[in-house]
XYZ file of C-alpha atoms in Angstrom:
690
model
C 69.953 113.396 124.809
C 72.305 114.762 127.581
C 76.081 114.856 126.609
C 78.274 111.980 127.881
C 81.401 112.484 130.040
C 84.198 110.620 128.350
C 87.238 109.179 129.665
C 90.171 111.515 129.589
C 92.409 110.817 126.706
C 95.897 112.521 127.125
C 97.659 114.269 124.483
C 101.536 114.058 123.739
C 103.874 116.318 121.714
C 104.096 114.360 118.601
C 104.223 115.565 115.197
C 105.725 114.201 111.923
C 106.688 116.020 108.762
C 105.457 114.618 105.312
C 106.946 116.352 102.194
C 107.152 119.722 104.074
C 103.758 119.390 106.009
C 103.632 119.002 109.798
C 101.278 116.738 111.175
C 100.398 116.464 114.747
C 99.857 112.813 116.369
C 98.822 113.536 119.952
C 97.430 110.084 120.591
C 100.405 108.262 119.275
C 100.602 106.433 122.748
C 97.538 104.512 121.725
C 99.349 102.499 119.340
C 100.580 100.323 121.822
C 97.480 98.402 122.926
C 99.559 96.533 125.650
C 100.715 99.350 127.738
C 99.266 100.071 131.062
C 98.118 103.424 129.870
C 96.150 101.798 126.953
C 94.800 99.142 128.841
C 93.336 101.385 131.512
C 92.004 103.893 128.584
C 90.358 100.707 126.980
C 88.667 99.570 130.310
C 87.347 103.226 130.894
C 86.151 103.470 127.490
C 84.168 100.167 127.437
C 82.656 101.227 130.967
C 81.130 104.167 129.142
C 80.123 102.382 126.084
C 78.531 99.411 127.954
C 76.910 101.636 130.536
C 75.194 103.520 127.734
C 74.132 100.386 125.863
C 73.045 98.626 129.127
C 70.456 101.378 129.658
C 68.672 100.728 126.196
C 65.408 98.796 127.251
C 65.121 97.064 124.021
C 68.700 95.802 123.944
C 67.845 92.273 125.802
C 64.783 91.763 123.344
C 66.997 92.402 120.416
C 69.458 89.660 121.549
C 66.692 87.316 121.918
C 65.311 87.777 118.539
C 68.530 87.703 117.042
C 69.449 84.398 118.777
C 65.987 82.935 117.593
C 66.704 83.983 114.122
C 70.270 82.736 114.132
C 69.131 79.346 115.201
C 68.765 77.531 111.991
C 70.841 74.948 110.353
C 73.288 76.458 107.973
C 75.179 74.353 105.245
C 78.177 74.909 102.958
C 78.309 73.348 99.416
C 79.598 69.819 99.438
C 82.852 68.975 97.689
C 84.539 65.749 96.578
C 87.835 64.438 97.175
C 88.916 60.926 96.238
C 85.837 58.857 96.955
C 84.387 60.967 99.739
C 82.399 64.174 100.163
C 82.977 66.952 102.763
C 80.903 69.839 103.790
C 80.426 72.204 106.895
C 77.429 72.488 108.953
C 76.318 74.492 111.876
C 73.381 73.316 113.892
C 72.317 76.878 114.509
C 73.977 78.514 117.538
C 77.144 76.645 117.391
C 80.082 79.246 117.773
C 82.056 77.525 114.768
C 80.831 75.351 111.949
C 81.738 71.709 112.016
C 83.478 69.974 109.342
C 81.670 66.483 108.284
C 82.490 63.766 105.647
C 80.665 60.752 104.332
C 81.460 58.249 101.373
C 78.080 59.092 99.459
C 75.317 61.584 99.613
C 72.784 59.160 100.978
C 75.243 58.037 103.632
C 75.316 59.194 107.326
C 77.897 62.056 107.909
C 80.659 61.819 110.254
C 82.219 64.618 112.234
C 85.785 65.086 111.215
C 86.566 68.247 112.871
C 84.598 70.080 115.458
C 86.411 73.524 116.245
C 84.126 74.197 119.154
C 85.898 71.715 121.112
C 89.014 73.347 120.863
C 88.298 76.315 123.199
C 85.375 76.953 125.840
C 84.295 80.289 124.199
C 84.615 79.281 120.534
C 87.498 81.556 119.669
C 89.592 79.008 117.981
C 88.550 78.806 114.469
C 89.276 76.552 111.344
C 90.873 79.273 109.145
C 92.342 76.822 106.377
C 91.585 73.282 104.943
C 93.324 71.167 102.319
C 92.278 67.581 101.820
C 94.705 65.213 99.964
C 93.997 63.888 96.442
C 93.299 60.316 97.828
C 91.026 61.846 100.646
C 93.037 60.093 103.401
C 94.584 62.919 104.960
C 93.497 66.877 105.827
C 95.889 69.518 106.377
C 94.131 72.415 108.526
C 94.848 75.688 109.856
C 93.580 77.238 113.204
C 93.504 80.718 114.073
C 92.949 82.010 117.849
C 90.862 85.041 118.858
C 90.536 86.253 115.337
C 94.233 86.594 114.442
C 95.479 85.901 110.897
C 98.240 84.058 112.365
C 97.741 80.236 111.784
C 98.827 76.906 112.810
C 98.730 74.061 110.712
C 97.952 70.420 111.446
C 97.362 67.273 109.728
C 94.434 64.494 110.519
C 93.952 61.113 109.253
C 90.560 61.186 107.674
C 89.597 57.679 108.421
C 90.434 57.609 112.172
C 89.886 61.246 112.755
C 93.401 61.240 114.578
C 95.897 63.978 114.459
C 99.286 63.284 113.295
C 102.533 64.961 114.780
C 102.837 67.386 112.087
C 102.816 70.966 113.482
C 103.582 74.047 111.453
C 103.564 77.538 112.798
C 104.052 81.149 111.580
C 101.728 80.475 108.596
C 99.914 83.486 107.437
C 98.072 84.547 104.334
C 98.442 81.055 102.885
C 96.680 77.764 102.091
C 98.249 74.381 101.652
C 98.342 72.303 98.374
C 99.027 68.689 98.452
C 101.323 66.852 95.873
C 99.224 64.119 94.455
C 101.306 61.260 96.208
C 99.806 62.498 99.502
C 103.298 62.608 100.987
C 103.236 66.417 101.891
C 101.994 69.865 100.898
C 103.202 73.201 99.855
C 102.581 76.388 102.098
C 103.924 79.764 102.609
C 105.178 81.189 105.986
C 106.818 84.148 107.516
C 110.129 84.081 109.858
C 108.955 83.633 113.492
C 107.846 87.284 114.911
C 108.595 88.941 118.105
C 105.756 87.785 120.502
C 105.447 90.977 122.053
C 105.466 93.224 119.141
C 103.343 91.126 116.651
C 100.699 94.088 116.058
C 103.595 96.589 115.392
C 105.700 94.146 113.302
C 105.219 94.345 109.345
C 104.810 91.212 107.460
C 107.685 90.934 104.738
C 109.861 88.249 103.045
C 107.232 85.310 103.028
C 108.668 82.030 101.669
C 107.352 78.995 100.172
C 108.064 75.682 101.630
C 107.376 71.983 101.163
C 106.285 70.124 104.192
C 106.845 66.272 104.149
C 104.443 64.301 106.481
C 105.908 62.819 109.522
C 108.777 65.378 109.692
C 109.471 68.407 111.832
C 108.855 71.872 110.498
C 112.434 72.626 110.660
C 113.248 70.004 107.985
C 110.771 71.541 105.574
C 112.211 72.285 102.068
C 112.373 75.755 100.838
C 110.858 75.909 97.578
C 111.237 79.636 96.681
C 111.874 83.070 98.424
C 113.002 86.357 97.083
C 115.108 88.136 99.858
C 115.216 91.036 97.053
C 111.446 91.275 97.086
C 110.316 91.752 100.760
C 106.642 92.388 99.731
C 106.294 89.295 97.377
C 103.780 86.684 98.809
C 102.906 83.172 97.416
C 99.854 81.077 96.256
C 100.439 77.548 94.924
C 98.083 75.041 93.033
C 99.022 71.631 91.856
C 97.550 70.704 88.472
C 94.768 68.457 88.287
C 96.952 66.050 86.545
C 99.712 66.162 89.273
C 102.187 67.286 86.900
C 102.961 70.622 87.673
C 103.266 73.065 90.846
C 102.179 76.592 89.816
C 103.318 79.503 92.010
C 101.299 82.542 91.925
C 103.331 85.458 93.077
C 101.150 88.861 94.504
C 102.681 92.072 95.708
C 100.334 93.890 97.950
C 96.570 93.334 97.422
C 96.794 94.375 93.887
C 95.225 91.604 91.709
C 97.876 91.708 89.249
C 100.326 88.505 89.878
C 103.189 86.659 88.170
C 103.037 83.044 87.461
C 105.939 80.596 87.819
C 105.809 76.735 87.454
C 107.588 73.646 88.268
C 107.689 70.393 86.846
C 106.901 68.252 89.738
C 108.355 64.946 87.915
C 111.848 66.589 88.115
C 112.211 67.417 91.948
C 115.475 69.178 91.084
C 114.276 70.918 88.212
C 114.179 74.766 88.157
C 111.110 77.286 88.526
C 110.074 78.571 85.401
C 109.080 82.209 84.982
C 105.985 81.921 82.852
C 104.617 85.547 83.481
C 107.151 87.657 85.038
C 105.582 91.092 85.095
C 102.769 92.362 86.895
C 100.453 93.212 84.005
C 97.152 91.647 85.249
C 95.631 88.994 87.263
C 96.010 85.210 86.140
C 93.992 82.361 87.840
C 94.436 78.883 86.849
C 91.293 77.158 85.787
C 92.693 73.975 84.555
C 95.345 72.395 82.033
C 95.689 69.654 79.383
C 99.357 68.884 78.693
C 101.208 72.186 78.446
C 98.134 74.205 77.563
C 96.913 76.115 80.510
C 93.427 78.071 80.819
C 93.432 81.048 82.807
C 90.781 83.365 83.829
C 92.439 86.861 83.619
C 91.805 90.522 83.158
C 94.721 90.901 80.823
C 93.445 93.358 77.945
C 89.707 92.456 79.288
C 88.764 94.672 82.357
C 85.887 92.732 83.109
C 87.717 89.447 82.667
C 87.896 86.469 80.072
C 89.203 82.830 79.597
C 92.492 82.419 77.584
C 94.818 79.408 76.786
C 98.553 79.883 77.307
C 101.280 77.216 76.151
C 103.611 76.954 78.979
C 106.150 75.199 76.770
C 107.025 78.726 75.444
C 107.577 80.729 78.865
C 109.658 83.323 77.321
C 106.767 84.285 74.797
C 103.693 83.798 76.773
C 102.000 86.524 74.760
C 102.284 85.124 71.513
C 100.929 81.968 72.535
C 97.990 83.250 74.249
C 94.536 82.547 72.884
C 91.303 83.875 73.742
C 88.922 81.106 74.593
C 85.850 82.783 76.102
C 85.950 86.561 75.355
C 85.287 89.574 77.530
C 81.525 90.130 78.065
C 79.412 93.026 79.200
C 79.056 91.297 82.382
C 81.895 90.884 84.912
C 83.617 87.474 85.054
C 83.490 86.208 88.598
C 84.884 82.693 88.314
C 85.394 79.644 86.028
C 85.325 75.862 86.587
C 85.877 73.088 84.018
C 83.912 69.982 84.775
C 82.278 67.699 82.365
C 84.489 68.974 79.792
C 82.535 72.358 79.759
C 83.579 75.554 81.133
C 81.106 76.959 83.870
C 81.550 80.619 84.094
C 79.819 82.873 86.928
C 79.272 86.385 86.073
C 78.118 89.589 87.725
C 75.574 91.619 85.893
C 74.802 94.718 88.008
C 75.807 92.907 91.209
C 73.624 89.994 90.592
C 75.016 86.400 89.629
C 74.347 84.945 86.214
C 76.116 81.519 85.269
C 76.785 80.577 81.451
C 78.064 77.158 80.154
C 80.662 77.077 77.279
C 82.222 74.182 75.439
C 86.039 73.416 75.717
C 86.569 75.640 72.540
C 84.436 78.559 74.077
C 81.466 77.950 72.226
C 78.294 79.186 74.176
C 76.625 76.018 75.602
C 73.583 77.496 77.381
C 72.964 78.899 81.049
C 72.317 77.686 84.232
C 69.033 78.798 85.666
C 69.233 80.326 89.016
C 66.329 80.226 91.488
C 66.069 84.157 91.723
C 67.913 87.317 91.676
C 70.704 87.028 94.230
C 74.176 85.684 94.597
C 75.304 82.273 93.625
C 78.635 80.510 94.400
C 80.699 77.280 94.337
C 80.472 75.169 91.366
C 83.621 73.480 92.362
C 84.657 70.168 90.857
C 86.846 68.138 88.407
C 87.011 67.867 84.704
C 85.523 64.498 84.744
C 82.611 65.194 87.297
C 79.075 65.716 85.883
C 77.566 67.032 89.139
C 78.597 70.228 91.148
C 76.980 71.817 93.990
C 76.379 75.607 94.425
C 74.918 78.035 97.043
C 72.185 80.487 96.483
C 71.285 83.737 98.850
C 69.541 87.134 98.482
C 68.633 89.563 101.142
C 65.516 87.598 101.918
C 66.607 83.941 100.859
C 68.862 82.230 103.423
C 71.589 80.560 101.771
C 70.374 77.436 100.094
C 72.538 74.663 98.716
C 71.710 73.161 95.104
C 72.857 70.284 93.166
C 73.505 70.782 89.648
C 73.305 68.027 87.160
C 75.445 68.809 84.012
C 73.769 65.789 82.150
C 70.070 67.033 82.478
C 70.913 70.708 83.129
C 68.738 70.488 86.227
C 69.057 72.225 89.664
C 67.604 70.481 92.654
C 67.519 71.552 96.427
C 70.257 69.654 98.250
C 69.647 71.711 101.686
C 67.236 74.430 102.500
C 67.123 76.102 105.596
C 64.057 76.805 107.797
C 64.346 80.266 109.260
C 61.568 81.940 111.599
C 60.346 84.720 109.204
C 58.142 85.201 105.987
C 60.252 86.064 103.031
C 56.988 87.350 101.129
C 56.718 90.143 103.724
C 59.687 91.936 102.446
C 60.948 93.280 99.068
C 64.076 94.286 97.557
C 64.410 96.950 94.758
C 67.721 97.922 92.777
C 67.887 101.512 91.667
C 70.665 103.268 89.763
C 71.715 107.022 90.975
C 74.216 109.485 89.601
C 77.191 110.216 91.684
C 78.873 113.513 91.958
C 80.801 113.086 88.544
C 77.583 111.726 86.897
C 78.676 108.044 87.106
C 75.597 105.808 87.431
C 75.920 103.467 90.696
C 73.867 100.753 91.590
C 71.955 100.315 94.901
C 69.792 97.692 96.398
C 67.091 98.656 98.804
C 65.240 95.917 101.103
C 62.263 96.603 103.502
C 59.193 95.477 104.736
C 56.548 95.576 102.034
C 54.227 98.490 102.119
C 56.970 101.155 103.264
C 55.611 104.730 103.286
C 57.834 106.948 101.551
C 57.373 110.126 103.865
C 61.172 110.479 104.820
C 60.597 108.952 108.297
C 61.897 105.498 107.968
C 65.118 104.758 109.981
C 67.725 103.612 107.450
C 70.865 101.785 107.528
C 73.128 102.471 104.388
C 75.973 100.012 104.089
C 78.838 100.102 101.714
C 82.465 98.856 101.189
C 84.283 100.335 97.828
C 87.709 98.821 97.637
C 90.164 96.321 96.724
C 87.989 94.951 93.918
C 85.531 93.164 96.193
C 82.025 92.936 94.954
C 79.160 93.489 97.564
C 76.242 91.121 96.258
C 73.005 90.249 97.768
C 73.141 87.975 100.941
C 70.991 86.967 103.978
C 71.668 88.113 107.191
C 69.585 87.322 110.473
C 71.162 90.669 111.794
C 69.764 92.721 108.830
C 66.589 90.961 109.084
C 65.907 92.232 112.699
C 66.813 95.787 111.485
C 64.229 95.556 108.828
C 61.420 93.653 111.655
C 62.030 97.211 113.592
C 60.660 98.889 110.340
C 64.054 99.786 109.135
C 65.316 100.026 105.638
C 68.554 98.007 104.494
C 70.366 99.811 101.578
C 73.569 98.551 99.897
C 75.572 100.862 97.404
C 77.889 99.120 95.040
C 80.461 101.811 94.906
C 83.581 102.467 92.986
C 86.683 100.796 94.221
C 84.852 97.319 94.221
C 84.738 94.693 91.532
C 80.996 94.903 90.522
C 82.066 96.215 86.906
C 85.502 94.943 86.451
C 89.050 96.157 86.928
C 88.397 99.805 85.503
C 85.625 100.287 88.119
C 88.073 99.125 90.752
C 90.868 101.504 89.441
C 88.251 104.349 89.459
C 88.475 104.201 93.479
C 91.756 103.723 94.084
C 94.644 106.132 95.088
C 94.061 109.524 93.656
C 90.598 108.590 92.789
C 89.582 107.358 96.142
C 87.324 110.241 96.669
C 85.032 108.800 94.091
C 84.283 106.132 96.566
C 82.999 108.532 99.266
C 81.276 110.554 96.701
C 79.424 107.557 95.630
C 78.416 106.864 99.129
C 77.169 110.243 99.929
C 75.315 110.218 96.503
C 73.433 107.113 97.594
C 72.446 108.860 101.115
C 71.149 111.904 99.022
C 69.261 109.729 96.868
C 67.626 108.063 99.690
C 66.645 111.240 101.160
C 65.472 112.908 98.026
C 63.214 109.957 97.021
C 61.655 110.251 100.843
C 62.909 106.950 102.030
C 64.469 108.655 104.968
C 66.032 111.996 106.213
C 69.186 113.086 107.648
C 67.598 112.544 111.215
C 66.812 108.944 110.503
C 69.941 107.847 108.411
C 72.774 105.696 109.561
C 75.769 104.677 107.743
C 77.960 101.378 108.373
C 80.805 99.460 107.014
C 83.902 97.469 108.233
C 87.450 97.512 107.412
C 87.875 99.385 104.163
C 84.019 100.131 104.592
C 84.972 101.576 108.236
C 87.431 103.968 106.140
C 84.426 104.810 104.069
C 82.156 105.581 106.944
C 84.830 107.755 108.829
C 85.607 109.614 105.742
C 81.955 110.445 105.084
C 81.025 111.546 108.461
C 84.017 114.005 108.612
C 82.978 115.352 105.200
C 79.371 115.532 105.718
C 78.528 115.305 109.269
C 75.153 117.220 108.495
C 74.036 114.347 106.216
C 73.873 111.402 108.787
C 72.426 110.937 112.250
C 74.448 108.068 113.050
C 77.736 106.280 111.913
C 79.118 102.870 112.652
C 82.627 102.369 111.636
C 83.876 98.878 112.339
C 87.485 97.779 112.413
C 88.312 100.728 110.231
C 91.504 102.041 108.610
C 91.145 105.452 110.097
C 94.818 107.008 110.272
C 95.652 107.031 106.280
C 99.268 108.417 107.069
C 100.507 105.339 109.172
C 98.378 102.575 108.018
C 101.326 101.016 106.010
C 103.536 100.731 109.171
C 101.474 97.994 111.024
C 101.327 94.205 110.120
C 100.053 93.697 106.517
C 99.050 97.403 106.184
C 101.847 98.071 103.598
C 100.161 95.836 101.117
C 97.127 98.293 100.822
C 99.257 100.896 99.232
C 97.968 99.302 96.012
C 94.456 100.745 96.629
C 95.373 103.721 98.951
C 98.583 104.892 97.655
C 101.430 105.598 100.069
C 102.036 108.830 102.264
C 105.688 108.501 101.267
C 104.693 109.699 97.832
C 103.926 113.433 97.682
C 100.852 113.316 95.397
C 99.450 110.477 97.247
C 100.188 111.907 100.673
C 97.975 115.015 99.612
C 95.306 112.745 98.650
C 95.348 110.823 101.929
C 95.661 113.658 104.103
C 92.780 115.222 102.371
C 90.425 112.480 103.610
C 91.863 110.655 106.385
C 89.496 110.509 108.965
C 91.686 110.878 112.011
C 93.176 114.037 110.379
C 90.013 115.713 109.233
C 88.039 116.064 112.568
C 87.260 119.603 113.350
C 86.919 120.731 116.899
C 83.650 122.349 117.642
C 81.713 120.248 114.969
C 78.546 118.315 115.986
C 79.286 114.999 114.456
C 76.629 111.926 114.171
C 76.040 109.684 117.081
C 78.891 107.132 116.440
C 79.663 103.597 117.656
C 83.270 102.528 116.642
C 83.746 98.831 117.066
C 87.270 97.196 117.142
C 88.836 94.340 118.593
C 92.158 94.062 120.823
C 93.560 91.103 118.883
C 92.964 92.627 115.220
C 96.110 92.090 113.821
C 95.016 92.970 110.189
C 93.652 96.552 110.749
C 95.374 97.282 114.189
C 92.902 98.769 116.739
C 95.355 101.832 117.091
C 93.148 103.110 114.219
C 90.009 103.015 116.111
C 91.515 103.953 119.432
C 93.197 107.173 118.033
C 89.949 108.032 115.894
C 87.865 107.490 119.168
C 89.900 109.859 121.177
C 90.254 112.730 118.848
C 86.420 112.566 117.798
C 85.445 112.713 121.515
C 87.777 115.672 121.688
C 86.458 117.403 118.748
C 82.804 116.645 118.980
C 80.528 119.596 119.940
C 77.100 117.952 119.933
C 74.975 116.108 122.368
C 74.946 112.665 120.373
C 77.027 109.986 121.995
C 80.432 109.041 120.461
C 81.487 105.741 121.857
C 84.103 102.900 121.085
C 83.318 99.222 121.591
C 86.489 97.373 122.052
C 85.976 93.538 121.906
C 88.384 91.122 123.691
C 89.803 87.796 122.402
C 88.632 88.705 118.974
C 90.289 89.916 115.811
C 89.449 91.558 112.398
C 86.171 89.417 112.191
C 87.009 86.007 110.429
C 86.264 83.173 112.794
C 84.247 85.185 115.216
C 82.240 83.177 117.376
C 78.438 83.180 116.692
C 77.914 84.387 120.394
C 80.111 87.320 119.947
C 78.656 88.255 116.450
C 75.150 88.111 118.095
C 76.322 90.317 120.968
C 77.781 92.822 118.611
C 74.644 92.873 116.397
C 72.425 93.514 119.441
C 74.645 96.521 120.539
C 74.679 97.867 117.039
C 70.826 97.779 116.479
C 70.102 98.871 120.209
C 72.475 101.941 119.566
C 70.507 103.038 116.483
C 67.142 102.345 117.977
C 68.202 104.794 120.565
C 69.948 107.568 118.668
C 67.510 107.265 115.848
C 64.591 107.479 118.312
C 62.887 104.374 116.690
C 61.650 103.113 120.272
C 57.939 103.474 119.120
C 58.556 101.269 115.976
C 60.294 98.537 118.129
C 58.098 98.307 121.047
């Protein structure tokens, strides 16, 4: 493979001093994606990238197969409000899923909102939804081009017509209706500078109440804290409609405060129930002044507790353990039919248990296999609920669960153009560098020969207490049809084994995450699944950081690397949009010990000139206002300058797209086609694919 000629990336004399250490930043100019120079650089990079991809013969066939596989009906779990059901459905290749409503499960569904009609290219997405208690009105948030910014509107459920209400500058917020249906609570920021939205940090969120039929300028300020610029607010109205709960978070740390307000007294004060960031507290339900919470307070893997809010100054003494901590990790809890339904993770696989209202075990919900289940929403008086089930070889299927009989029945099952029996998934456990046992799922065609020759794609995330569990993907299926192995490592930093597992991969412990991933790669090689010449690694966002760190620490171990929308400049991540909130996981370069740790692994700062790096396809988007594209731009420029090998190092820059949420199906398929075509080329698997 001959070495490519890359666009010229100019350097500037720019350096910063951190705790006595001078650090050069020669590509600082790429932090402004709107400048003429940056725009010219983006265009030149895309020309090289798409020129390379366009010459890969199998690319069009991959796109055709992806399109064929993607073309199946996809349903969400139905949920009920008032006397109506609601659910999402995608006919197959629609860019955005459509919201339907119906009065009963055997009635004809009616379209309530079709986001595909809001833009020709599908780049306006539904990003938030709240149905009023009587199901007469719907508040909904829209995002354009993948942005985190939302605009909220209100629709009459019966007529399908929008009201005049229009809210702007909403970000990281849902909506929560009062039970009279007259309005809802939401959080917003002050209006940003339009020209610097990617550079501006998101501080000083405020909580408002919007009354239907009034302009946003008249919204009632419920709560703000000018002395706490990092505080952000989530809300819940209790099922009896009596209380507003305010959940205060600071950064992406799972710990939160809990305040409440008696809605029967509009002029009453907001009471601070839990006023210290000691643990996470998520409301399950309430009865009078007894509130049930899912929490990791004094329980790393989670438990259910009851707190009497009538004693706000002494919540610890009123706290009673209802469902104690288990060996499995508690993922979520709902209360319906006067029973707690608790979903757990056992080695990154879902288990579901039932408990009486006093916490007495009341049996299990039998799932259809080993995989991931979610949903289980409902109200305390319900006797039915819906859930989804998926695995690496099981397309997401919707089940109805009858609490009275304890039976699950298929509600919607997709038909996908492949035979699941042709594939197999195994879960293994391997030792990381420090001896920690880490689980990994491995999926591939049956009959795989373990001779070290199999092209393998190793995926990971390892951060922010996010658990990576089995899930079906048409994209990954195409990779396996090519003869590829798909492996997922459940790294520290995630939530698979509770808060202790999360903390073991944060701040000064972040190197554990990279060691876990490198350990997964070495296990796959040692056990003859693959070899360094056939091994690719991939991940997005925090997973993009994972890939960037591992490819710079061990360029010899991988043949290809695909960092997507990654956090790659660990000394300046906190200076853009919501980046400051990640200091809870990464630490801050403003603290000397954390700076030393960040500087030691920051992908941008650990590229060494004259090194042959793996073939690399960096992917980002020009509208990403969460992990701003400057991370990928600067890393690509520095990587191309440092790289000494012949393997291609490219950056693919999507337009009219953001961090990934709400991305149109057409763009998802195009990006997957390019990803697999790139790996087919650089891993030399054409013979397998033909």
